[in-house]
CSV table of C-alpha atoms in Angstrom, one decimal:
chain,number,residue,atom,x,y,z
A,108,GLU,CA,-2.1,37.8,-4.5
A,109,VAL,CA,0.2,39.8,-3.5
A,110,GLN,CA,2.8,40.9,-6.3
A,111,LEU,CA,5.1,43.0,-8.1
A,112,VAL,CA,5.9,43.0,-11.9
A,113,GLU,CA,8.8,44.3,-13.3
A,114,SER,CA,9.6,45.6,-16.7
A,115,GLY,CA,12.0,47.7,-19.0
A,116,GLY,CA,14.8,45.4,-19.2
A,117,ASP,CA,17.3,45.8,-22.4
A,118,LEU,CA,20.7,46.2,-23.8
A,119,VAL,CA,21.8,49.7,-23.7
A,120,GLN,CA,25.4,50.8,-24.7
A,121,PRO,CA,27.4,52.8,-22.3
A,122,GLY,CA,26.3,56.4,-21.6
A,123,GLY,CA,23.0,55.1,-22.6
A,124,SER,CA,19.7,55.6,-20.4
A,125,LEU,CA,16.6,53.2,-19.4
A,126,ARG,CA,13.8,53.3,-17.8
A,127,LEU,CA,12.8,50.1,-15.2
A,128,SER,CA,9.1,50.3,-13.9
A,129,CYS,CA,7.1,47.7,-11.6
A,130,VAL,CA,4.1,47.6,-11.2
A,131,ALA,CA,2.0,46.7,-7.9
A,132,SER,CA,-0.9,44.6,-6.6
A,133,GLY,CA,-2.8,43.0,-4.0
A,134,PHE,CA,-1.6,45.1,-1.1
A,135,THR,CA,-1.3,49.0,-0.2
A,136,PHE,CA,1.0,50.4,-2.3
A,137,GLY,CA,0.6,54.2,-1.0
A,138,SER,CA,1.5,52.5,2.7
A,139,TYR,CA,4.8,50.6,2.0
A,140,SER,CA,8.5,52.4,1.0
A,141,MET,CA,9.7,50.9,-2.1
A,142,SER,CA,13.2,50.1,-3.4
A,143,TRP,CA,15.1,48.7,-5.8
A,144,VAL,CA,18.0,45.6,-5.5
A,145,ARG,CA,20.0,44.7,-7.9
A,146,GLN,CA,22.1,41.7,-8.4
A,147,ALA,CA,25.2,41.3,-11.3
A,148,PRO,CA,25.9,37.9,-13.1
A,149,GLY,CA,27.5,36.1,-10.4
A,150,LYS,CA,27.3,38.2,-7.5
A,151,GLY,CA,25.2,39.4,-4.8
A,152,LEU,CA,22.5,41.4,-3.8
A,153,GLU,CA,22.8,45.4,-4.0
A,154,TRP,CA,20.2,47.7,-3.1
A,155,VAL,CA,20.4,50.8,-5.0
A,156,ALA,CA,17.4,53.2,-4.2
A,157,VAL,CA,14.4,53.7,-2.1
A,158,VAL,CA,11.2,56.2,-2.0
A,159,SER,CA,9.5,57.2,0.8
A,160,ARG,CA,5.8,56.2,1.0
A,161,ASP,CA,5.0,59.3,-0.1
A,162,GLY,CA,7.6,59.6,-2.8
A,163,SER,CA,8.9,63.0,-0.9
A,164,GLU,CA,12.0,61.4,0.4
A,165,LYS,CA,14.6,59.5,-1.9
A,166,TYR,CA,18.1,58.3,-0.9
A,167,TYR,CA,20.7,55.6,-3.5
A,168,VAL,CA,23.4,54.0,-2.8
A,169,ASP,CA,26.9,56.3,-4.0
A,170,SER,CA,27.4,54.4,-7.1
A,171,VAL,CA,24.4,55.2,-8.6
A,172,LYS,CA,23.5,58.8,-7.3
A,173,GLY,CA,23.5,61.9,-9.4
A,174,ARG,CA,22.6,59.0,-12.5
A,175,PHE,CA,19.4,57.1,-11.5
A,176,THR,CA,16.4,58.5,-10.1
A,177,ILE,CA,13.4,56.5,-8.2
A,178,SER,CA,9.6,57.7,-8.6
A,179,ARG,CA,6.4,56.3,-7.5
A,180,ASP,CA,3.0,57.1,-8.4
A,181,ASN,CA,0.1,55.9,-5.8
A,182,ALA,CA,-2.7,56.5,-8.0
A,183,LYS,CA,-1.1,53.7,-10.4
A,184,SER,CA,0.2,51.8,-8.1
A,185,SER,CA,4.0,51.9,-10.1
A,186,LEU,CA,7.6,52.1,-9.1
A,187,SER,CA,9.9,53.5,-11.5
A,188,LEU,CA,13.7,53.6,-11.8
A,189,GLN,CA,15.5,56.6,-14.8
A,190,MET,CA,18.7,55.2,-14.9
A,191,ASN,CA,21.1,58.3,-16.8
A,192,SER,CA,25.0,57.5,-18.2
A,193,LEU,CA,24.6,54.2,-17.5
A,194,ARG,CA,28.3,52.1,-17.2
A,195,ALA,CA,29.0,48.2,-18.0
A,196,GLU,CA,29.3,48.3,-14.2
A,197,ASP,CA,25.6,48.4,-13.8
A,198,THR,CA,24.7,45.4,-15.9
A,199,ALA,CA,22.1,43.2,-13.2
A,200,LEU,CA,19.1,41.9,-12.7
A,201,TYR,CA,17.5,44.4,-11.5
A,202,TYR,CA,14.5,43.8,-8.8
A,203,CYS,CA,12.1,45.9,-7.4
A,204,ALA,CA,11.0,44.9,-3.6
A,205,LYS,CA,8.1,45.8,-1.5
A,206,ASP,CA,9.9,47.7,1.8
A,207,TRP,CA,9.5,48.8,5.0
A,208,GLY,CA,5.9,49.8,6.0
A,209,PRO,CA,3.0,48.4,8.7
A,210,GLY,CA,4.4,44.9,9.9
A,211,GLU,CA,7.5,47.1,10.0
A,212,LYS,CA,9.1,44.2,7.2
A,213,SER,CA,11.5,45.0,4.5
A,214,PHE,CA,12.0,43.2,1.3
A,215,ASP,CA,9.0,40.9,2.6
A,216,VAL,CA,7.7,40.6,-1.7
A,217,TRP,CA,10.4,40.8,-4.4
A,218,GLY,CA,9.4,41.2,-8.0
A,219,GLN,CA,10.9,38.7,-10.7
A,220,GLY,CA,13.1,41.0,-11.8
A,221,THR,CA,14.1,42.8,-15.2
A,222,MET,CA,17.5,42.6,-16.7
A,223,VAL,CA,20.2,45.2,-17.8
A,224,THR,CA,22.8,44.7,-20.1
A,225,VAL,CA,25.2,47.7,-20.6
A,226,SER,CA,27.6,47.0,-23.0
A,227,SER,CA,29.0,48.3,-27.2
B,117,ASP,CA,26.5,54.3,5.5
B,118,ILE,CA,26.3,51.3,7.6
B,119,GLN,CA,28.2,47.9,6.1
B,120,MET,CA,27.1,44.6,6.7
B,121,THR,CA,29.7,41.8,7.0
B,122,GLN,CA,28.4,37.8,6.5
B,123,SER,CA,30.5,35.0,7.7
B,124,PRO,CA,31.6,32.3,6.7
B,125,SER,CA,31.3,32.8,2.9
B,126,THR,CA,30.4,29.0,1.7
B,127,LEU,CA,29.5,26.9,4.8
B,128,PRO,CA,29.9,23.0,3.4
B,129,ALA,CA,26.9,20.7,5.6
B,130,SER,CA,25.5,17.7,5.2
B,131,VAL,CA,21.1,17.1,5.6
B,132,GLY,CA,20.5,17.3,9.7
B,133,ASP,CA,23.6,19.1,10.4
B,134,ARG,CA,23.2,22.7,12.8
B,135,VAL,CA,23.7,25.6,10.6
B,136,THR,CA,24.7,29.3,11.6
B,137,ILE,CA,25.4,32.3,10.0
B,138,THR,CA,26.5,35.2,11.7
B,139,CYS,CA,26.2,39.1,10.6
B,140,ARG,CA,27.9,42.2,11.7
B,141,ALA,CA,26.8,45.6,11.2
B,142,SER,CA,29.3,48.5,11.5
B,143,GLN,CA,27.0,50.3,13.8
B,144,THR,CA,24.2,49.5,16.0
B,145,ILE,CA,20.9,48.8,13.9
B,146,ARG,CA,19.4,47.7,17.4
B,147,SER,CA,16.8,44.9,15.6
B,148,SER,CA,16.2,46.5,11.7
B,149,LEU,CA,17.6,43.0,10.2
B,150,ALA,CA,16.1,40.7,8.0
B,151,TRP,CA,17.7,37.2,6.6
B,152,HIS,CA,16.6,36.3,3.1
B,153,GLN,CA,17.1,32.9,0.9
B,154,GLN,CA,18.2,32.6,-2.7
B,155,LYS,CA,18.3,29.9,-5.0
B,156,PRO,CA,19.9,29.7,-8.4
B,157,GLY,CA,17.7,32.0,-11.1
B,158,LYS,CA,14.9,32.8,-8.4
B,159,ALA,CA,14.4,36.0,-6.6
B,160,PRO,CA,15.5,36.0,-2.6
B,161,LYS,CA,12.5,35.2,-0.1
B,162,LEU,CA,12.0,36.9,3.4
B,163,LEU,CA,12.5,34.4,6.1
B,164,ILE,CA,13.3,36.4,9.3
B,165,TYR,CA,12.7,40.3,9.7
B,166,LYS,CA,12.9,42.3,13.2
B,167,ALA,CA,15.7,40.1,13.8
B,168,SER,CA,14.3,37.0,15.2
B,169,ASN,CA,10.4,37.0,13.6
B,170,LEU,CA,10.2,34.2,11.3
B,171,GLU,CA,7.9,35.3,8.0
B,172,SER,CA,4.7,33.7,7.8
B,173,GLY,CA,5.3,30.1,5.9
B,174,VAL,CA,9.0,30.0,6.9
B,175,PRO,CA,10.0,26.1,8.5
B,176,SER,CA,10.5,26.8,12.2
B,177,ARG,CA,13.7,25.4,11.4
B,178,PHE,CA,14.8,28.9,11.1
B,179,SER,CA,15.6,31.0,13.5
B,180,GLY,CA,17.2,34.5,14.1
B,181,SER,CA,18.7,36.3,17.0
B,182,GLY,CA,20.9,39.1,18.0
B,183,SER,CA,20.8,42.5,18.8
B,184,GLY,CA,22.8,45.8,18.2
B,185,THR,CA,25.3,44.9,16.0
B,186,GLU,CA,25.4,40.8,15.8
B,187,PHE,CA,23.5,38.6,14.4
B,188,THR,CA,23.0,35.1,13.7
B,189,LEU,CA,20.8,33.0,11.4
B,190,THR,CA,20.1,29.0,12.9
B,191,ILE,CA,18.7,26.3,10.6
B,192,SER,CA,18.4,23.9,13.6
B,193,SER,CA,18.5,20.6,11.0
B,194,LEU,CA,19.3,20.8,7.3
B,195,HIS,CA,16.9,19.8,5.0
B,196,PRO,CA,17.5,19.1,0.9
B,197,ASP,CA,15.7,22.4,0.3
B,198,ASP,CA,17.9,24.6,2.6
B,199,PHE,CA,20.6,24.3,0.0
B,200,ALA,CA,20.7,27.9,-1.0
B,201,THR,CA,22.7,31.5,-0.6
B,202,TYR,CA,21.5,33.5,2.3
B,203,TYR,CA,21.4,37.4,3.0
B,204,CYS,CA,21.4,39.0,6.2
B,205,GLN,CA,20.1,43.0,4.9
B,206,HIS,CA,19.8,45.8,8.0
B,207,TYR,CA,16.9,48.4,7.1
B,208,ARG,CA,17.8,50.8,10.2
B,209,ASP,CA,18.1,54.5,8.5
B,210,ASN,CA,17.2,55.9,5.0
B,211,SER,CA,19.9,52.7,3.3
B,212,ARG,CA,19.9,49.8,2.9
B,213,ALA,CA,22.6,47.6,2.9
B,214,PHE,CA,23.1,43.0,2.2
B,215,GLY,CA,25.9,41.5,3.6
B,216,GLN,CA,28.0,39.4,0.9
B,217,GLY,CA,25.9,36.0,1.2
B,218,THR,CA,26.7,33.1,2.9
B,219,LYS,CA,25.8,29.9,0.5
B,220,VAL,CA,25.4,26.8,1.8
B,221,ASP,CA,26.3,23.7,-0.4
B,222,PHE,CA,26.7,20.2,0.2
B,223,LYS,CA,29.8,18.3,2.1
């Protein structure tokens, strides 16, 4: 079964840091780009970051540039998001999503999400 | 960055209606467009990829069309299970972006 399982969400104070993780199974992880997507409570979907298949290329939405770092470990089929200098507006459910690769699809597999709350 | 604009934001409809949602890209994305369905408390689900390709397991009442900057998602006959929020999403370049969503609710 193709699956993505996120973890690491928590309540954190403004200015704090958090590291999210996502473990993949059921597909050849290293053959696909991977992304993080977030959804603030009651709001729409917002793409956050993407990492290329080999981890050499990383791109971010403007609002997180310089604060968030996406990374991957293909040997462990895992994806991470290091979040620093967190702000209240980063409060959201964070999804890990399988991105572009063979088949030319994007976001065809989603995790269940992990909640990040930034509040004092 | 490429921006995506969906319309309408809310679409009142009834079971059996033909439903059409429009998505516009701020610059050409060729056919690098997906449509996702999201229900409350659930992760999004891919319906359409490459603008018009039906994802495996998705009912044939869903269809997508368009290329360049103008795209459409059509539900030929709305089922009770189709009341949800729909998002378009581009994957043309090194970024991604979603439309703001269209909520299909009961008329």
